[in-house]
Amino acid sequence: MSDPILSRRAILQGGGALVVSFSLLPRAAAAAPPLPPALPTRGLPKSVAGDEVDGFLAIGADGRVTVFSGKVDLGTGVKTALKQMAAEELDLPMGAVSIVQGDTGLTPDQGPTYGSLSIQNGGAQIRQAAATARAALLGLAADRLGVPAAGLALKDGAIGGIPFADLLKDKRFALKVDADAPLKDPSRYALVGKSVARIDIPGKVTGRFTYIHDLKVPGMVHGRVVRPPTIGARLEAVDDAAALAMPGVVKVVREGNFLAIVAQTEWGAIKAAEALRPRWSAWAGLPEQDKLWQHVRATRVAKDDVTSAVGDVAAALPQAAKVLVATYDFAIHTHGSIGPSCAVAEFKDGRLTCWSASQMTHALRRQLAAMTGLPTEDVRCIYLEGSGCYGRNGHEDAAADATLLARAVGRPVRVQWSRADEHGWDPKGPPTLIDLKGGLDAAGAIVAWTSEFFIPEGGAGNVPLVAAELAGLPHETALAPGNIVHNSALPYALPNVRTVCHRLAETPLRPSWIRTPGRMQNTFANEAFLDELAAAAGVDPAAYRMRLLNDPRGAEVLTRALALAKWESRPSPRAETGGDVLRGRGVSYVRYELYRTYVAGVAEVEVDRATGAIRVPRFVVVQDCGQVINPDGVRNQLEGNVIQTVSRVLKEEVTFDRGAVTSLDWASYPILAFPEVPEVVMELIDRPTEKPWGAGEPAAAIVPSAISNAVFDATGVRLRSVPFTKAKMLEGLRGV
């Protein structure tokens, strides 16, 4: 087993080729490896320098390069793409570069892995550090050889026959990252822009990959948290006699309303937790689910964010020949990670090490330090991949659980959530309600547009840790739903527009960002309502959009999507509505956050008139995310975006009663099944000389509206409420 705690000193001495793996063989638990001297047991640095080349790159004694990334691979292929970028800039083969991700003791804090920013921001920083290193190595070689640097070239880890390691005598650059260091000319790229096989896939398909769930630490025991029956219940008493009498039980841990059991085995912890007899207070603070939207509309508005104000809507609307009004809503969603959250925590010599699948290990480090009262430098968080993420799910909360239990028993503790934990207690994508109004002139042109979004206040901060809340320990109190105002404003040129986000003081259930937060919900309402206006004007919805687009790159994405889909130009809905199965097509477009990735797509749907079932057999998508690092990796993201969002649109909705979430399994929170997966037809527009933008989220933003528009085209029924269930579809069909 490789050391589960690694140091930069080991990397520099042992070579840049670093493979982190954890064997599942029994010998893995033989002895706990000591913390290497380069990372003393106390007084770790608060952070690795994010403005120095050495913070991002290390050249080992054998000349191989290790890249240190604060961004992590959540199953998205980012690890492969970051290696491509660094190897390209240093003219190295992929095999000569290793990467360490998300270890707060080794990697710089590049911010959480969210927002489709891993390549756009994180990769750009690594690329610039590599460019600075490249220039420095050329300068050192020029001095050694007595020739101009301009005449030298990097090749396979050497310059002019001198290995990188020989040029750096002490193996360190000791340089600030130079923002002006010249980047490699894209015309000379050998790796970037080419499809490279993902480095994580072989281990995953052969069962050799180490997920967080597989990690074993010597001396480790297992914890199980007993959740309150309702979100706000208080623990009044607990009878633990039966649990403590069970074999292998280590301890019952109670801290405030936090109750858990620790045992020698996971199954032992599960059975002992079932034997505990707690008494909880009553609590019924959630709204009635069937009155959710009345509750949202009645919630106190903390502030208004005006995201777009063009012209004079108040003056233009009364002059319109026709005014349309509509309300859209988007249900509460859970992240639905296939594998429940898991973490391992250990206290040793007064400092904490936590292994987690957190997408934000540096932020988690600060949260755990605050919760435990430890100095930040005495906490180290180490990333190991989990089974899906899709936003801030339960990984951080499992880490907090493990930390409290490890502190209580003085041994390493592993906590794996149950499915009921995951569905019931991970933070949720909050409900979104949107009111829209549009005015048309006599020719069908839009003269005014106004929209109001009812969404919780807050941004992309730390989500409060459940364990800290239950235990009454220091924790955040602000809402953190993500930057959900994005794409409330429109990517089109209209004469009079006003979009405002009413930021609500509270929201049901604990909110966090979920894939494409806000951008999906807001684009759903905007793009579907735009289709409503196109239908009222009697104009083909794609042509209607083209009239309003004054962005050449946006127009190209939309044009190419229509061509790829073999779009039939006509107004919606279709004239033919006979037969048992109704078919239609719908278009949607977005410029993500109005400044980066362009996406356009066409959904093809089939609606069963008798059952109300909606099927999406085919989805066409074209994306321009600037420079493409790994085309195959981007295609993986497009497929994942479409498939997951079709599931969210057609099936997913968190259910709850007055006290707690009730959709605690896959039966009560169904997701798309394999036979329902659509064919995804894709085209990428690669722009090698442009900056790379994100691909992990943008394509998801267009899916709900494209499906809504396609259903309208097929049936004449406008679905404005996600999810598009059979019951909603049947109700709509009865009205036409």
mmCIF file of C-alpha atoms in Angstrom, residues 467-677:
data_model
loop_
_atom_site.group_PDB
_atom_site.id
_atom_site.type_symbol
_atom_site.label_atom_id
_atom_site.label_comp_id
_atom_site.label_asym_id
_atom_site.label_seq_id
_atom_site.Cartn_x
_atom_site.Cartn_y
_atom_site.Cartn_z
ATOM 1 C CA ALA A 467 -22.866 17.311 12.267
ATOM 2 C CA ALA A 468 -21.807 20.753 13.466
ATOM 3 C CA GLU A 469 -25.423 21.921 13.509
ATOM 4 C CA LEU A 470 -26.651 18.873 15.420
ATOM 5 C CA ALA A 471 -23.766 18.998 17.893
ATOM 6 C CA GLY A 472 -24.117 22.730 18.492
ATOM 7 C CA LEU A 473 -20.562 23.408 17.303
ATOM 8 C CA PRO A 474 -19.389 26.463 15.314
ATOM 9 C CA HIS A 475 -20.750 26.423 11.776
ATOM 10 C CA GLU A 476 -21.957 28.658 8.980
ATOM 11 C CA THR A 477 -25.511 29.946 9.149
ATOM 12 C CA ALA A 478 -25.918 31.690 5.775
ATOM 13 C CA LEU A 479 -27.742 30.058 2.862
ATOM 14 C CA ALA A 480 -25.436 28.808 0.111
ATOM 15 C CA PRO A 481 -27.534 27.757 -2.913
ATOM 16 C CA GLY A 482 -24.859 28.756 -5.455
ATOM 17 C CA ASN A 483 -24.777 31.738 -7.776
ATOM 18 C CA ILE A 484 -28.302 31.035 -8.949
ATOM 19 C CA VAL A 485 -29.011 34.440 -10.499
ATOM 20 C CA HIS A 486 -26.956 33.559 -13.588
ATOM 21 C CA ASN A 487 -28.829 33.333 -16.908
ATOM 22 C CA SER A 488 -31.892 35.042 -15.487
ATOM 23 C CA ALA A 489 -30.986 37.780 -17.976
ATOM 24 C CA LEU A 490 -31.347 36.964 -21.673
ATOM 25 C CA PRO A 491 -28.679 36.327 -24.340
ATOM 26 C CA TYR A 492 -30.823 38.096 -26.947
ATOM 27 C CA ALA A 493 -31.125 41.707 -28.151
ATOM 28 C CA LEU A 494 -34.524 43.058 -27.065
ATOM 29 C CA PRO A 495 -35.554 46.720 -26.891
ATOM 30 C CA ASN A 496 -37.111 46.660 -23.404
ATOM 31 C CA VAL A 497 -36.145 44.141 -20.750
ATOM 32 C CA ARG A 498 -36.286 43.938 -16.990
ATOM 33 C CA THR A 499 -35.289 40.792 -15.080
ATOM 34 C CA VAL A 500 -35.263 40.769 -11.301
ATOM 35 C CA CYS A 501 -34.415 38.044 -8.794
ATOM 36 C CA HIS A 502 -36.342 38.219 -5.543
ATOM 37 C CA ARG A 503 -33.858 36.779 -3.044
ATOM 38 C CA LEU A 504 -35.841 34.951 -0.386
ATOM 39 C CA ALA A 505 -34.784 34.999 3.260
ATOM 40 C CA GLU A 506 -35.334 31.249 3.645
ATOM 41 C CA THR A 507 -36.079 28.120 1.672
ATOM 42 C CA PRO A 508 -37.387 24.648 2.552
ATOM 43 C CA LEU A 509 -34.581 22.172 3.322
ATOM 44 C CA ARG A 510 -30.873 22.995 3.429
ATOM 45 C CA PRO A 511 -29.884 24.403 0.013
ATOM 46 C CA SER A 512 -26.682 23.939 -1.941
ATOM 47 C CA TRP A 513 -25.579 24.169 -5.517
ATOM 48 C CA ILE A 514 -26.618 21.299 -7.753
ATOM 49 C CA ARG A 515 -25.372 20.759 -11.308
ATOM 50 C CA THR A 516 -25.913 23.927 -13.386
ATOM 51 C CA PRO A 517 -27.371 25.778 -10.380
ATOM 52 C CA GLY A 518 -29.830 28.485 -11.387
ATOM 53 C CA ARG A 519 -28.621 28.468 -14.972
ATOM 54 C CA MET A 520 -30.748 25.387 -15.700
ATOM 55 C CA GLN A 521 -33.879 26.654 -13.970
ATOM 56 C CA ASN A 522 -33.591 30.176 -15.350
ATOM 57 C CA THR A 523 -32.812 29.039 -18.899
ATOM 58 C CA PHE A 524 -35.749 26.626 -18.700
ATOM 59 C CA ALA A 525 -38.188 29.465 -18.076
ATOM 60 C CA ASN A 526 -36.601 31.933 -20.498
ATOM 61 C CA GLU A 527 -36.214 29.579 -23.434
ATOM 62 C CA ALA A 528 -39.622 27.943 -23.037
ATOM 63 C CA PHE A 529 -41.365 31.305 -22.704
ATOM 64 C CA LEU A 530 -39.510 32.539 -25.784
ATOM 65 C CA ASP A 531 -41.075 29.600 -27.626
ATOM 66 C CA GLU A 532 -44.478 30.677 -26.319
ATOM 67 C CA LEU A 533 -43.915 34.093 -27.884
ATOM 68 C CA ALA A 534 -42.744 32.518 -31.149
ATOM 69 C CA ALA A 535 -45.891 30.373 -31.265
ATOM 70 C CA ALA A 536 -48.077 33.419 -30.597
ATOM 71 C CA ALA A 537 -46.297 35.193 -33.450
ATOM 72 C CA GLY A 538 -46.744 32.186 -35.759
ATOM 73 C CA VAL A 539 -42.996 31.974 -36.425
ATOM 74 C CA ASP A 540 -40.617 29.005 -36.473
ATOM 75 C CA PRO A 541 -38.980 29.035 -33.004
ATOM 76 C CA ALA A 542 -35.453 28.638 -34.366
ATOM 77 C CA ALA A 543 -35.907 31.470 -36.848
ATOM 78 C CA TYR A 544 -37.368 33.580 -34.039
ATOM 79 C CA ARG A 545 -34.172 33.145 -32.054
ATOM 80 C CA MET A 546 -31.924 33.896 -35.008
ATOM 81 C CA ARG A 547 -33.634 37.272 -35.408
ATOM 82 C CA LEU A 548 -32.678 38.155 -31.842
ATOM 83 C CA LEU A 549 -29.081 36.895 -31.829
ATOM 84 C CA ASN A 550 -26.426 39.494 -32.526
ATOM 85 C CA ASP A 551 -23.534 37.258 -31.416
ATOM 86 C CA PRO A 552 -21.797 35.517 -34.371
ATOM 87 C CA ARG A 553 -20.532 32.625 -32.256
ATOM 88 C CA GLY A 554 -23.976 32.099 -30.788
ATOM 89 C CA ALA A 555 -25.552 32.208 -34.231
ATOM 90 C CA GLU A 556 -23.030 29.645 -35.505
ATOM 91 C CA VAL A 557 -23.743 27.231 -32.648
ATOM 92 C CA LEU A 558 -27.484 27.487 -33.254
ATOM 93 C CA THR A 559 -27.138 27.143 -37.043
ATOM 94 C CA ARG A 560 -24.965 24.054 -36.722
ATOM 95 C CA ALA A 561 -27.327 22.460 -34.194
ATOM 96 C CA LEU A 562 -30.262 22.949 -36.552
ATOM 97 C CA ALA A 563 -28.310 21.444 -39.424
ATOM 98 C CA LEU A 564 -27.192 18.474 -37.330
ATOM 99 C CA ALA A 565 -30.793 17.855 -36.254
ATOM 100 C CA LYS A 566 -32.120 18.273 -39.806
ATOM 101 C CA TRP A 567 -34.513 20.889 -38.449
ATOM 102 C CA GLU A 568 -37.814 21.251 -40.245
ATOM 103 C CA SER A 569 -38.614 24.959 -40.387
ATOM 104 C CA ARG A 570 -42.240 25.630 -39.392
ATOM 105 C CA PRO A 571 -44.157 27.125 -36.472
ATOM 106 C CA SER A 572 -45.025 24.996 -33.451
ATOM 107 C CA PRO A 573 -47.118 23.019 -32.683
ATOM 108 C CA ARG A 574 -47.289 20.461 -35.465
ATOM 109 C CA ALA A 575 -50.442 20.433 -37.542
ATOM 110 C CA GLU A 576 -50.776 16.634 -37.239
ATOM 111 C CA THR A 577 -51.760 15.512 -33.746
ATOM 112 C CA GLY A 578 -53.387 12.135 -34.473
ATOM 113 C CA GLY A 579 -52.190 8.698 -33.415
ATOM 114 C CA ASP A 580 -51.338 7.018 -30.122
ATOM 115 C CA VAL A 581 -47.810 8.437 -30.002
ATOM 116 C CA LEU A 582 -47.257 12.132 -30.677
ATOM 117 C CA ARG A 583 -43.842 13.297 -31.867
ATOM 118 C CA GLY A 584 -42.242 16.715 -31.831
ATOM 119 C CA ARG A 585 -38.978 18.629 -31.735
ATOM 120 C CA GLY A 586 -37.861 21.584 -29.637
ATOM 121 C CA VAL A 587 -34.881 23.936 -29.769
ATOM 122 C CA SER A 588 -33.039 25.783 -27.022
ATOM 123 C CA TYR A 589 -29.951 27.985 -26.766
ATOM 124 C CA VAL A 590 -27.786 29.492 -24.037
ATOM 125 C CA ARG A 591 -24.637 31.478 -23.625
ATOM 126 C CA TYR A 592 -23.552 30.269 -20.231
ATOM 127 C CA GLU A 593 -23.590 33.104 -17.708
ATOM 128 C CA LEU A 594 -23.793 35.414 -20.759
ATOM 129 C CA TYR A 595 -20.023 35.497 -21.170
ATOM 130 C CA ARG A 596 -18.669 32.002 -21.869
ATOM 131 C CA THR A 597 -19.607 28.592 -23.311
ATOM 132 C CA TYR A 598 -22.218 28.583 -26.100
ATOM 133 C CA VAL A 599 -24.648 25.670 -26.396
ATOM 134 C CA ALA A 600 -27.582 24.945 -28.688
ATOM 135 C CA GLY A 601 -29.627 21.793 -28.854
ATOM 136 C CA VAL A 602 -32.662 20.078 -30.272
ATOM 137 C CA ALA A 603 -34.739 17.551 -28.345
ATOM 138 C CA GLU A 604 -36.869 14.977 -30.106
ATOM 139 C CA VAL A 605 -39.716 13.603 -27.996
ATOM 140 C CA GLU A 606 -42.444 10.995 -28.119
ATOM 141 C CA VAL A 607 -45.576 11.388 -26.002
ATOM 142 C CA ASP A 608 -47.835 8.422 -25.300
ATOM 143 C CA ARG A 609 -51.334 9.843 -25.514
ATOM 144 C CA ALA A 610 -52.851 7.077 -23.362
ATOM 145 C CA THR A 611 -50.361 7.078 -20.456
ATOM 146 C CA GLY A 612 -48.857 10.559 -20.607
ATOM 147 C CA ALA A 613 -45.351 9.065 -20.673
ATOM 148 C CA ILE A 614 -42.732 11.268 -22.331
ATOM 149 C CA ARG A 615 -39.706 9.719 -23.982
ATOM 150 C CA VAL A 616 -36.666 11.524 -25.398
ATOM 151 C CA PRO A 617 -35.213 9.130 -27.989
ATOM 152 C CA ARG A 618 -32.701 11.623 -29.414
ATOM 153 C CA PHE A 619 -31.014 14.829 -28.327
ATOM 154 C CA VAL A 620 -28.746 16.886 -30.584
ATOM 155 C CA VAL A 621 -26.267 19.298 -29.017
ATOM 156 C CA VAL A 622 -23.565 21.604 -30.389
ATOM 157 C CA GLN A 623 -21.125 23.355 -28.075
ATOM 158 C CA ASP A 624 -18.476 26.050 -28.417
ATOM 159 C CA CYS A 625 -16.365 26.155 -25.272
ATOM 160 C CA GLY A 626 -13.413 27.867 -26.919
ATOM 161 C CA GLN A 627 -10.243 25.833 -26.979
ATOM 162 C CA VAL A 628 -10.991 22.137 -26.505
ATOM 163 C CA ILE A 629 -8.363 20.338 -24.433
ATOM 164 C CA ASN A 630 -9.587 16.740 -24.779
ATOM 165 C CA PRO A 631 -12.422 16.339 -27.316
ATOM 166 C CA ASP A 632 -13.375 12.908 -26.051
ATOM 167 C CA GLY A 633 -13.530 14.219 -22.506
ATOM 168 C CA VAL A 634 -15.814 17.072 -23.561
ATOM 169 C CA ARG A 635 -18.076 14.626 -25.379
ATOM 170 C CA ASN A 636 -18.277 12.601 -22.151
ATOM 171 C CA GLN A 637 -19.470 15.762 -20.431
ATOM 172 C CA LEU A 638 -22.066 16.547 -23.067
ATOM 173 C CA GLU A 639 -23.486 13.029 -22.834
ATOM 174 C CA GLY A 640 -23.540 13.179 -19.049
ATOM 175 C CA ASN A 641 -25.204 16.594 -19.031
ATOM 176 C CA VAL A 642 -27.963 15.501 -21.374
ATOM 177 C CA ILE A 643 -28.652 12.106 -19.793
ATOM 178 C CA GLN A 644 -28.698 13.347 -16.211
ATOM 179 C CA THR A 645 -30.857 16.354 -17.048
ATOM 180 C CA VAL A 646 -33.382 14.297 -19.009
ATOM 181 C CA SER A 647 -33.713 12.294 -15.794
ATOM 182 C CA ARG A 648 -34.166 15.444 -13.723
ATOM 183 C CA VAL A 649 -36.751 16.849 -16.126
ATOM 184 C CA LEU A 650 -38.892 13.742 -16.545
ATOM 185 C CA LYS A 651 -38.637 12.013 -13.181
ATOM 186 C CA GLU A 652 -36.908 13.697 -10.266
ATOM 187 C CA GLU A 653 -38.563 15.491 -7.360
ATOM 188 C CA VAL A 654 -37.825 15.512 -3.639
ATOM 189 C CA THR A 655 -40.923 14.720 -1.616
ATOM 190 C CA PHE A 656 -41.388 15.689 2.028
ATOM 191 C CA ASP A 657 -43.925 15.947 4.804
ATOM 192 C CA ARG A 658 -44.074 18.602 7.508
ATOM 193 C CA GLY A 659 -40.985 17.171 9.235
ATOM 194 C CA ALA A 660 -38.558 15.553 6.815
ATOM 195 C CA VAL A 661 -37.747 14.292 3.341
ATOM 196 C CA THR A 662 -39.799 11.221 2.426
ATOM 197 C CA SER A 663 -38.140 10.285 -0.903
ATOM 198 C CA LEU A 664 -35.431 8.179 0.755
ATOM 199 C CA ASP A 665 -34.709 5.564 -1.913
ATOM 200 C CA TRP A 666 -34.651 5.024 -5.680
ATOM 201 C CA ALA A 667 -38.274 3.907 -5.681
ATOM 202 C CA SER A 668 -39.518 7.186 -4.204
ATOM 203 C CA TYR A 669 -36.897 9.255 -6.070
ATOM 204 C CA PRO A 670 -36.667 7.495 -9.447
ATOM 205 C CA ILE A 671 -33.992 8.299 -12.002
ATOM 206 C CA LEU A 672 -33.647 7.496 -15.688
ATOM 207 C CA ALA A 673 -33.247 3.791 -16.450
ATOM 208 C CA PHE A 674 -30.878 2.441 -19.113
ATOM 209 C CA PRO A 675 -33.649 1.696 -21.685
ATOM 210 C CA GLU A 676 -34.748 5.338 -21.381
ATOM 211 C CA VAL A 677 -31.348 6.865 -22.153
#
